[in-house]
Amino acid sequence: MSQKSDYVDDAEIDATLDQLPSDETVEETVANLEANGFEVVVVDDADEALDAVQSEIPAGASVMNGHSTTLEEIGFVEYLGEGDHEWESLPDEIWSIDDDAERQAARRESQTADYFLGGINAISQSGELVAADRSGSRIGAYPFAASNVVIVSGVNKIVPTLSDALDRLEDVAYPLENERAQEAYGVDSAIAKQLIFRQELEEGRTTLVLVRDQLGY
């Protein structure tokens, strides 16, 4: 399980794009996100975030997650793996497959899970979400493939404009993820596939659990 603190000392980041915003800024951001079609649940800490995520997912649903330090920090990844729930855990099924080609096919199929969970790299105060992947295995589900999307983020990812959100991706999220990728996989990360999620047009499909804390990249 990775933590932001594991890498922050080794990565050069723009700390001005990784600060806790005022309550007024959070309120304005939430209003703009909701105006853009996103459901938003605001909680105070990691424990409340995990409770909120659990309450979003009904029994019997198939559940997949992309890599997210935030999901690890709130305890969701551990909770999903331990199996003390009534969901179908697609990560457990995928990583039990020995054949590489079959496992990759299962990973692609998991993008259409009933509930796909992950993090986000930046949130603009004007109500857009920005994220990127090296492979696309996370953001591929966000725009369309998954039936429902639950994104968890600390409020430290809120920045004033979409331009600032793109800067945050480059100058905060990428340096930290690159450190993690080098340690975990022995390769550099890359902003290879990028998503600007401007609106959710399907009512109730995408929920952002926004935590009043400094979490994730």
Backbone as CSV, one residue per row, in Angstrom:
resi,resn,N_x,N_y,N_z,CA_x,CA_y,CA_z,C_x,C_y,C_z
1,MET,0.841,-1.188,0.000,0.000,0.000,0.000,0.882,1.245,0.000
2,SER,0.699,2.108,-0.976,1.525,3.299,-1.070,0.854,4.468,-0.357
3,GLN,1.674,5.370,0.132,1.216,6.599,0.753,1.924,7.759,0.065
4,LYS,1.281,8.892,0.018,1.896,10.070,-0.575,3.219,10.389,0.112
5,SER,3.252,10.225,1.427,4.454,10.543,2.193,5.651,9.688,1.796
6,ASP,5.406,8.550,1.156,6.505,7.674,0.733,7.349,8.321,-0.358
7,TYR,6.776,9.278,-1.094,7.446,9.794,-2.285,7.630,11.301,-2.291
8,VAL,6.951,12.001,-1.413,6.937,13.455,-1.504,8.319,14.063,-1.289
9,ASP,9.182,13.425,-0.497,10.518,13.972,-0.251,11.436,13.823,-1.464
10,ASP,11.133,12.870,-2.339,11.993,12.600,-3.494,11.506,13.263,-4.776
11,ALA,10.300,13.799,-4.758,9.727,14.385,-5.969,9.699,15.910,-5.853
12,GLU,10.021,16.579,-6.933,9.910,18.034,-6.981,8.516,18.393,-7.472
13,ILE,7.723,18.987,-6.587,6.347,19.338,-6.942,6.112,20.830,-6.710
14,ASP,5.080,21.344,-7.352,4.660,22.721,-7.134,3.665,22.715,-5.975
15,ALA,4.160,23.029,-4.784,3.335,22.932,-3.581,2.176,23.921,-3.583
16,THR,2.243,24.964,-4.411,1.133,25.912,-4.477,-0.111,25.289,-5.097
17,LEU,0.068,24.150,-5.793,-1.059,23.441,-6.415,-1.471,22.217,-5.611
18,ASP,-1.073,22.195,-4.339,-1.385,21.042,-3.479,-1.684,21.524,-2.062
19,GLN,-2.605,22.477,-1.963,-2.929,23.081,-0.683,-4.395,22.861,-0.338
20,LEU,-4.700,22.999,0.947,-6.091,22.891,1.375,-6.805,24.209,1.097
21,PRO,-7.903,24.177,0.376,-8.621,25.409,0.033,-9.518,25.866,1.178
22,SER,-10.031,27.071,1.044,-10.978,27.590,2.034,-12.327,26.879,1.904
23,ASP,-13.138,26.999,2.941,-14.482,26.413,2.895,-15.291,27.026,1.761
24,GLU,-15.109,28.320,1.526,-15.841,28.999,0.453,-15.459,28.433,-0.915
25,THR,-14.158,28.143,-1.088,-13.709,27.563,-2.355,-14.292,26.175,-2.553
26,VAL,-14.315,25.376,-1.489,-14.894,24.032,-1.578,-16.369,24.129,-1.952
27,GLU,-17.092,25.025,-1.316,-18.521,25.172,-1.597,-18.768,25.587,-3.046
28,GLU,-17.974,26.524,-3.539,-18.145,26.955,-4.931,-17.814,25.825,-5.893
29,THR,-16.763,25.071,-5.593,-16.373,23.954,-6.453,-17.465,22.896,-6.496
30,VAL,-18.015,22.582,-5.335,-19.090,21.584,-5.272,-20.289,22.045,-6.097
31,ALA,-20.647,23.300,-5.964,-21.792,23.824,-6.727,-21.548,23.717,-8.226
32,ASN,-20.340,24.012,-8.662,-20.031,23.942,-10.099,-19.959,22.500,-10.591
33,LEU,-19.418,21.604,-9.772,-19.402,20.186,-10.131,-20.826,19.652,-10.288
34,GLU,-21.683,20.007,-9.353,-23.072,19.547,-9.426,-23.784,20.144,-10.643
35,ALA,-23.469,21.383,-10.959,-24.056,21.997,-12.151,-23.604,21.285,-13.420
36,ASN,-22.417,20.668,-13.364,-21.901,19.910,-14.511,-22.350,18.445,-14.508
37,GLY,-23.242,18.077,-13.600,-23.841,16.752,-13.628,-23.222,15.723,-12.712
38,PHE,-22.215,16.117,-11.926,-21.580,15.180,-11.006,-22.323,15.182,-9.665
39,GLU,-22.509,13.998,-9.101,-22.971,13.902,-7.720,-21.764,14.128,-6.816
40,VAL,-21.918,14.894,-5.756,-20.797,15.174,-4.850,-21.215,14.891,-3.419
41,VAL,-20.369,14.133,-2.723,-20.543,13.860,-1.302,-19.314,14.400,-0.589
42,VAL,-19.502,15.341,0.317,-18.382,15.941,1.037,-18.296,15.323,2.428
43,VAL,-17.100,14.840,2.777,-16.877,14.206,4.078,-15.643,14.832,4.725
44,ASP,-15.469,14.559,6.026,-14.404,15.220,6.772,-13.089,14.467,6.787
45,ASP,-13.128,13.135,6.694,-11.887,12.391,6.844,-11.955,11.056,6.106
46,ALA,-10.843,10.306,6.202,-10.731,9.044,5.461,-11.771,8.024,5.896
47,ASP,-12.049,7.944,7.185,-13.042,6.978,7.676,-14.420,7.277,7.094
48,GLU,-14.781,8.548,7.086,-16.077,8.924,6.519,-16.103,8.677,5.015
49,ALA,-14.949,8.847,4.374,-14.882,8.589,2.930,-15.155,7.120,2.632
50,LEU,-14.542,6.232,3.416,-14.779,4.799,3.209,-16.244,4.457,3.447
51,ASP,-16.837,5.026,4.489,-18.268,4.797,4.743,-19.113,5.275,3.562
52,ALA,-18.753,6.426,3.004,-19.518,6.972,1.881,-19.421,6.080,0.657
53,VAL,-18.214,5.580,0.398,-18.025,4.682,-0.745,-18.835,3.406,-0.553
54,GLN,-18.766,2.838,0.634,-19.515,1.610,0.905,-21.007,1.807,0.702
55,SER,-21.510,2.969,1.080,-22.948,3.216,0.965,-23.385,3.434,-0.485
56,GLU,-22.436,3.742,-1.370,-22.758,3.977,-2.781,-22.974,2.676,-3.554
57,ILE,-22.398,1.568,-3.073,-22.340,0.341,-3.870,-23.294,-0.704,-3.304
58,PRO,-24.272,-1.140,-4.069,-25.232,-2.117,-3.558,-24.672,-3.539,-3.552
59,ALA,-25.259,-4.373,-2.742,-24.876,-5.782,-2.692,-25.066,-6.403,-4.070
60,GLY,-24.155,-7.303,-4.422,-24.234,-8.017,-5.686,-23.590,-7.317,-6.862
61,ALA,-23.141,-6.068,-6.673,-22.534,-5.325,-7.774,-21.126,-5.834,-8.055
62,SER,-20.744,-5.801,-9.325,-19.350,-6.056,-9.675,-18.562,-4.765,-9.485
63,VAL,-17.381,-4.889,-8.845,-16.599,-3.717,-8.449,-15.174,-3.851,-8.960
64,MET,-14.689,-2.779,-9.593,-13.308,-2.717,-10.059,-12.736,-1.376,-9.649
65,ASN,-11.443,-1.339,-9.402,-10.799,-0.066,-9.127,-9.526,0.070,-9.935
66,GLY,-9.233,1.313,-10.346,-7.939,1.621,-10.900,-6.989,1.948,-9.767
67,HIS,-5.672,1.938,-10.061,-4.749,2.281,-8.995,-5.020,3.698,-8.499
68,SER,-5.079,3.844,-7.200,-5.318,5.147,-6.590,-4.711,5.160,-5.203
69,THR,-3.757,6.043,-4.993,-3.205,6.211,-3.653,-4.285,6.647,-2.680
70,THR,-5.220,7.472,-3.137,-6.307,7.915,-2.268,-7.164,6.749,-1.804
71,LEU,-7.493,5.824,-2.708,-8.270,4.650,-2.300,-7.507,3.809,-1.286
72,GLU,-6.180,3.764,-1.421,-5.375,3.047,-0.441,-5.390,3.776,0.895
73,GLU,-5.291,5.105,0.854,-5.235,5.882,2.090,-6.534,5.814,2.889
74,ILE,-7.679,5.689,2.217,-8.939,5.606,2.967,-9.272,4.172,3.374
75,GLY,-8.466,3.211,2.939,-8.676,1.815,3.331,-9.558,1.020,2.396
76,PHE,-9.929,1.593,1.236,-10.841,0.874,0.354,-10.186,-0.342,-0.289
77,VAL,-8.959,-0.214,-0.746,-8.295,-1.325,-1.437,-8.180,-2.529,-0.510
78,GLU,-7.794,-2.266,0.728,-7.705,-3.358,1.707,-9.078,-3.958,1.974
79,TYR,-10.077,-3.105,2.121,-11.432,-3.579,2.389,-11.943,-4.448,1.247
80,LEU,-11.734,-4.018,0.013,-12.193,-4.798,-1.136,-11.498,-6.152,-1.188
81,GLY,-10.199,-6.171,-0.906,-9.439,-7.410,-0.981,-9.755,-8.392,0.134
82,GLU,-10.127,-7.864,1.293,-10.421,-8.754,2.428,-11.725,-9.513,2.234
83,GLY,-12.625,-8.979,1.438,-13.834,-9.712,1.086,-14.968,-9.629,2.071
84,ASP,-14.899,-8.705,3.045,-15.977,-8.578,4.027,-17.079,-7.670,3.482
85,HIS,-17.631,-8.089,2.350,-18.664,-7.313,1.667,-19.462,-8.271,0.795
86,GLU,-20.482,-7.750,0.145,-21.344,-8.586,-0.700,-21.214,-8.205,-2.166
87,TRP,-20.024,-7.761,-2.563,-19.766,-7.381,-3.942,-18.974,-8.461,-4.656
88,GLU,-18.969,-8.399,-5.970,-18.071,-9.221,-6.783,-16.791,-8.413,-7.007
89,SER,-15.686,-8.875,-6.422,-14.421,-8.144,-6.514,-13.674,-8.563,-7.778
90,LEU,-13.723,-7.724,-8.797,-13.056,-8.055,-10.051,-11.527,-8.061,-9.938
91,PRO,-10.882,-7.212,-9.116,-9.426,-7.316,-8.985,-8.970,-8.688,-8.498
92,ASP,-9.698,-9.261,-7.546,-9.333,-10.595,-7.055,-9.420,-11.628,-8.176
93,GLU,-10.457,-11.513,-8.999,-10.619,-12.457,-10.097,-9.510,-12.275,-11.134
94,ILE,-9.194,-11.026,-11.432,-8.188,-10.744,-12.458,-6.822,-11.260,-12.056
95,TRP,-6.399,-10.955,-10.832,-5.030,-11.305,-10.424,-4.894,-12.771,-10.045
96,SER,-5.999,-13.519,-10.087,-5.907,-14.972,-9.913,-5.669,-15.693,-11.231
97,ILE,-5.692,-14.967,-12.355,-5.488,-15.545,-13.686,-3.996,-15.629,-13.978
98,ASP,-3.502,-16.803,-14.311,-2.071,-16.999,-14.560,-1.659,-16.580,-15.970
99,ASP,-2.514,-16.811,-16.938,-2.174,-16.528,-18.325,-2.194,-15.018,-18.585
100,ASP,-1.109,-14.484,-19.128,-0.998,-13.039,-19.324,-2.066,-12.493,-20.263
101,ALA,-2.291,-13.190,-21.375,-3.274,-12.713,-22.350,-4.688,-12.743,-21.771
102,GLU,-4.999,-13.800,-21.054,-6.328,-13.891,-20.434,-6.509,-12.820,-19.366
103,ARG,-5.450,-12.578,-18.600,-5.538,-11.561,-17.562,-5.739,-10.170,-18.166
104,GLN,-5.034,-9.884,-19.264,-5.193,-8.586,-19.920,-6.606,-8.432,-20.481
105,ALA,-7.145,-9.503,-21.032,-8.516,-9.449,-21.549,-9.506,-9.196,-20.416
106,ALA,-9.259,-9.824,-19.280,-10.132,-9.611,-18.118,-10.027,-8.181,-17.605
107,ARG,-8.835,-7.610,-17.660,-8.668,-6.216,-17.245,-9.471,-5.286,-18.155
108,ARG,-9.432,-5.563,-19.453,-10.213,-4.736,-20.376,-11.712,-4.879,-20.098
109,GLU,-12.139,-6.098,-19.871,-13.562,-6.332,-19.616,-14.010,-5.657,-18.318
110,SER,-13.093,-5.557,-17.349,-13.449,-4.980,-16.052,-13.768,-3.492,-16.133
111,GLN,-13.412,-2.849,-17.244,-13.753,-1.445,-17.426,-15.263,-1.232,-17.449
112,THR,-16.009,-2.284,-17.731,-17.466,-2.192,-17.791,-18.119,-2.671,-16.487
113,ALA,-17.372,-2.625,-15.399,-17.915,-3.048,-14.102,-19.160,-2.243,-13.741
114,ASP,-19.976,-2.829,-12.872,-21.129,-2.084,-12.366,-20.675,-0.809,-11.657
115,TYR,-19.599,-0.929,-10.883,-19.028,0.222,-10.178,-17.518,0.218,-10.369
116,PHE,-17.007,1.302,-10.908,-15.566,1.459,-11.086,-15.123,2.607,-10.198
117,LEU,-14.094,2.348,-9.383,-13.621,3.344,-8.435,-12.202,3.777,-8.742
118,GLY,-11.908,5.013,-8.405,-10.554,5.508,-8.614,-10.389,6.890,-8.034
119,GLY,-9.246,7.481,-8.322,-8.967,8.840,-7.894,-8.993,9.784,-9.075
120,ILE,-8.564,10.991,-8.818,-8.485,12.023,-9.835,-7.227,12.835,-9.540
121,ASN,-6.666,13.466,-10.553,-5.423,14.200,-10.337,-5.620,15.688,-10.068
122,ALA,-6.729,16.241,-10.522,-6.994,17.657,-10.278,-8.480,17.941,-10.479
123,ILE,-8.950,18.940,-9.721,-10.331,19.398,-9.814,-10.294,20.907,-9.972
124,SER,-10.893,21.412,-11.024,-10.936,22.864,-11.190,-12.105,23.437,-10.397
125,GLN,-11.911,24.622,-9.894,-12.964,25.285,-9.149,-14.195,25.513,-10.035
126,SER,-13.978,25.550,-11.338,-15.078,25.735,-12.288,-15.835,24.443,-12.580
127,GLY,-15.375,23.307,-12.013,-16.185,22.092,-12.065,-15.758,21.028,-13.041
128,GLU,-14.481,21.007,-13.450,-13.971,19.941,-14.324,-13.021,19.032,-13.543
129,LEU,-12.939,17.786,-13.977,-12.037,16.801,-13.394,-10.956,16.462,-14.411
130,VAL,-9.717,16.346,-13.954,-8.593,16.052,-14.844,-7.821,14.863,-14.289
131,ALA,-7.515,13.908,-15.173,-6.741,12.738,-14.769,-5.953,12.215,-15.953
132,ALA,-4.925,11.449,-15.659,-4.122,10.829,-16.719,-3.599,9.493,-16.234
133,ASP,-3.264,8.640,-17.184,-2.683,7.321,-16.926,-1.553,7.073,-17.908
134,ARG,-0.695,6.154,-17.537,0.288,5.641,-18.490,-0.387,4.664,-19.457
135,SER,-1.237,3.778,-18.914,-1.864,2.744,-19.735,-3.303,3.063,-20.137
136,GLY,-3.973,3.873,-19.336,-5.389,4.131,-19.568,-6.310,3.184,-18.837
137,SER,-5.753,2.322,-17.994,-6.564,1.302,-17.323,-7.499,1.879,-16.267
138,ARG,-7.286,3.104,-15.882,-8.180,3.756,-14.929,-9.140,4.679,-15.656
139,ILE,-8.597,5.633,-16.392,-9.470,6.646,-16.991,-10.292,6.106,-18.153
140,GLY,-9.976,4.900,-18.630,-10.781,4.306,-19.691,-12.213,4.048,-19.267
141,ALA,-12.412,3.788,-17.974,-13.756,3.489,-17.483,-14.562,4.740,-17.196
142,TYR,-13.890,5.840,-16.903,-14.594,7.027,-16.420,-15.590,7.615,-17.411
143,PRO,-15.238,7.835,-18.677,-16.161,8.558,-19.558,-17.427,7.796,-19.918
144,PHE,-17.314,6.448,-20.072,-18.468,5.725,-20.615,-18.570,4.271,-20.183
145,ALA,-17.434,3.549,-20.120,-17.491,2.087,-20.054,-18.186,1.563,-18.810
146,ALA,-17.851,2.094,-17.645,-18.443,1.597,-16.407,-19.882,2.076,-16.264
147,SER,-20.703,1.236,-15.629,-22.090,1.651,-15.402,-22.172,2.794,-14.402
148,ASN,-21.330,2.725,-13.368,-21.270,3.769,-12.349,-19.812,4.024,-12.006
149,VAL,-19.492,5.276,-11.717,-18.133,5.660,-11.355,-18.166,6.364,-10.001
150,VAL,-17.257,5.956,-9.117,-17.092,6.628,-7.823,-15.640,7.077,-7.732
151,ILE,-15.441,8.375,-7.665,-14.111,8.962,-7.585,-13.926,9.549,-6.191
152,VAL,-12.784,9.271,-5.586,-12.489,9.799,-4.250,-11.301,10.736,-4.353
153,SER,-11.417,11.903,-3.724,-10.348,12.895,-3.816,-10.271,13.733,-2.558
154,GLY,-9.044,14.103,-2.187,-8.857,15.120,-1.178,-9.111,16.491,-1.774
155,VAL,-9.488,17.449,-0.909,-9.753,18.803,-1.396,-8.468,19.516,-1.823
156,ASN,-7.307,18.951,-1.484,-6.036,19.531,-1.922,-5.875,19.522,-3.442
157,LYS,-6.722,18.775,-4.133,-6.632,18.722,-5.593,-7.459,19.812,-6.285
158,ILE,-8.151,20.622,-5.482,-8.918,21.730,-6.047,-7.975,22.890,-6.369
159,VAL,-8.056,23.366,-7.603,-7.275,24.520,-8.060,-8.216,25.466,-8.804
160,PRO,-7.818,26.734,-8.995,-8.786,27.717,-9.505,-9.367,27.435,-10.883
161,THR,-8.539,27.053,-11.857,-9.006,26.980,-13.243,-8.634,25.641,-13.873
162,LEU,-9.205,25.387,-15.041,-8.844,24.187,-15.790,-7.365,24.219,-16.172
163,SER,-6.852,25.383,-16.526,-5.429,25.498,-16.838,-4.576,25.115,-15.635
164,ASP,-4.984,25.552,-14.445,-4.268,25.171,-13.228,-4.367,23.665,-12.983
165,ALA,-5.512,23.083,-13.319,-5.690,21.641,-13.143,-4.727,20.862,-14.025
166,LEU,-4.549,21.325,-15.258,-3.585,20.679,-16.150,-2.158,20.867,-15.641
167,ASP,-1.885,22.044,-15.066,-0.565,22.264,-14.464,-0.361,21.341,-13.270
168,ARG,-1.411,21.140,-12.484,-1.286,20.252,-11.325,-0.966,18.824,-11.756
169,LEU,-1.587,18.394,-12.828,-1.300,17.073,-13.368,0.191,16.928,-13.676
170,GLU,0.752,17.945,-14.311,2.159,17.912,-14.721,3.124,18.093,-13.551
171,ASP,2.763,18.990,-12.615,3.732,19.474,-11.639,3.539,18.930,-10.230
172,VAL,2.461,18.186,-10.011,2.250,17.544,-8.711,2.026,16.046,-8.886
173,ALA,0.975,15.685,-9.619,0.613,14.272,-9.738,1.688,13.456,-10.442
174,TYR,2.171,13.972,-11.581,3.142,13.174,-12.339,4.449,12.934,-11.578
175,PRO,5.081,13.941,-10.991,6.331,13.655,-10.276,6.174,12.621,-9.166
176,LEU,5.062,12.680,-8.440,4.835,11.713,-7.366,4.569,10.317,-7.925
177,GLU,3.719,10.238,-8.962,3.429,8.936,-9.563,4.670,8.346,-10.217
178,ASN,5.526,9.183,-10.766,6.752,8.688,-11.383,7.659,8.031,-10.338
179,GLU,7.756,8.636,-9.177,8.530,8.027,-8.093,7.938,6.673,-7.705
180,ARG,6.608,6.629,-7.607,5.958,5.369,-7.226,6.176,4.296,-8.285
181,ALA,6.029,4.672,-9.564,6.181,3.704,-10.653,7.597,3.147,-10.711
182,GLN,8.578,4.001,-10.472,9.956,3.528,-10.486,10.198,2.507,-9.382
183,GLU,9.617,2.781,-8.210,9.792,1.852,-7.098,8.979,0.567,-7.298
184,ALA,7.740,0.714,-7.756,6.840,-0.437,-7.851,7.114,-1.308,-9.070
185,TYR,7.426,-0.665,-10.215,7.523,-1.399,-11.472,8.897,-1.314,-12.131
186,GLY,9.749,-0.425,-11.636,11.066,-0.257,-12.238,11.047,0.488,-13.559
187,VAL,9.978,1.249,-13.820,9.861,2.024,-15.067,9.367,3.425,-14.739
188,ASP,9.624,4.355,-15.654,9.064,5.695,-15.506,7.570,5.668,-15.815
189,SER,6.843,6.535,-15.155,5.455,6.748,-15.518,5.405,7.689,-16.716
190,ALA,4.198,7.988,-17.181,4.041,8.903,-18.313,2.620,9.433,-18.327
191,ILE,2.481,10.687,-18.716,1.142,11.240,-18.958,0.792,10.883,-20.394
192,ALA,0.493,9.620,-20.596,0.305,9.096,-21.943,-1.133,9.264,-22.428
193,LYS,-2.073,9.117,-21.503,-3.487,9.177,-21.867,-4.185,10.065,-20.851
194,GLN,-4.795,11.108,-21.333,-5.288,12.169,-20.467,-6.779,12.385,-20.670
195,LEU,-7.474,12.661,-19.563,-8.916,12.878,-19.606,-9.257,14.222,-18.975
196,ILE,-10.048,15.017,-19.666,-10.707,16.171,-19.078,-12.193,15.845,-19.028
197,PHE,-12.686,15.614,-17.847,-14.070,15.205,-17.625,-14.858,16.475,-17.299
198,ARG,-15.489,17.051,-18.329,-16.141,18.351,-18.182,-17.561,18.244,-17.648
199,GLN,-18.275,17.206,-18.080,-19.662,17.050,-17.663,-20.021,15.572,-17.586
200,GLU,-20.946,15.255,-16.698,-21.587,13.939,-16.693,-23.032,14.153,-17.124
201,LEU,-23.398,13.530,-18.236,-24.719,13.753,-18.804,-25.745,12.715,-18.350
202,GLU,-25.284,11.639,-17.723,-26.188,10.592,-17.238,-26.414,10.797,-15.740
203,GLU,-27.596,11.153,-15.373,-27.893,11.518,-13.990,-27.542,10.379,-13.024
204,GLY,-26.786,10.703,-11.994,-26.458,9.745,-10.949,-25.339,8.786,-11.273
205,ARG,-24.738,8.888,-12.459,-23.731,7.897,-12.852,-22.392,8.107,-12.153
206,THR,-21.945,9.354,-12.034,-20.613,9.629,-11.511,-20.702,10.408,-10.206
207,THR,-20.124,9.825,-9.171,-20.125,10.435,-7.846,-18.705,10.756,-7.423
208,LEU,-18.493,11.967,-6.933,-17.215,12.366,-6.367,-17.360,12.444,-4.860
209,VAL,-16.572,11.624,-4.150,-16.487,11.716,-2.694,-15.314,12.640,-2.386
210,LEU,-15.619,13.815,-1.877,-14.630,14.860,-1.665,-14.298,14.932,-0.181
211,VAL,-13.035,14.721,0.146,-12.607,14.611,1.538,-11.897,15.891,1.960
212,ARG,-12.309,16.451,3.079,-11.688,17.677,3.581,-10.334,17.357,4.241
213,ASP,-9.437,16.849,3.417,-8.120,16.440,3.908,-7.169,16.426,2.723
214,GLN,-5.891,16.295,3.013,-4.881,16.251,1.971,-4.550,14.797,1.676
215,LEU,-5.082,14.313,0.564,-4.953,12.902,0.205,-4.481,12.756,-1.238
216,GLY,-3.735,11.712,-1.498,-3.402,11.310,-2.861,-2.536,12.310,-3.592
217,TYR,-2.354,12.020,-4.889,-1.490,12.840,-5.740,-2.289,13.908,-6.475
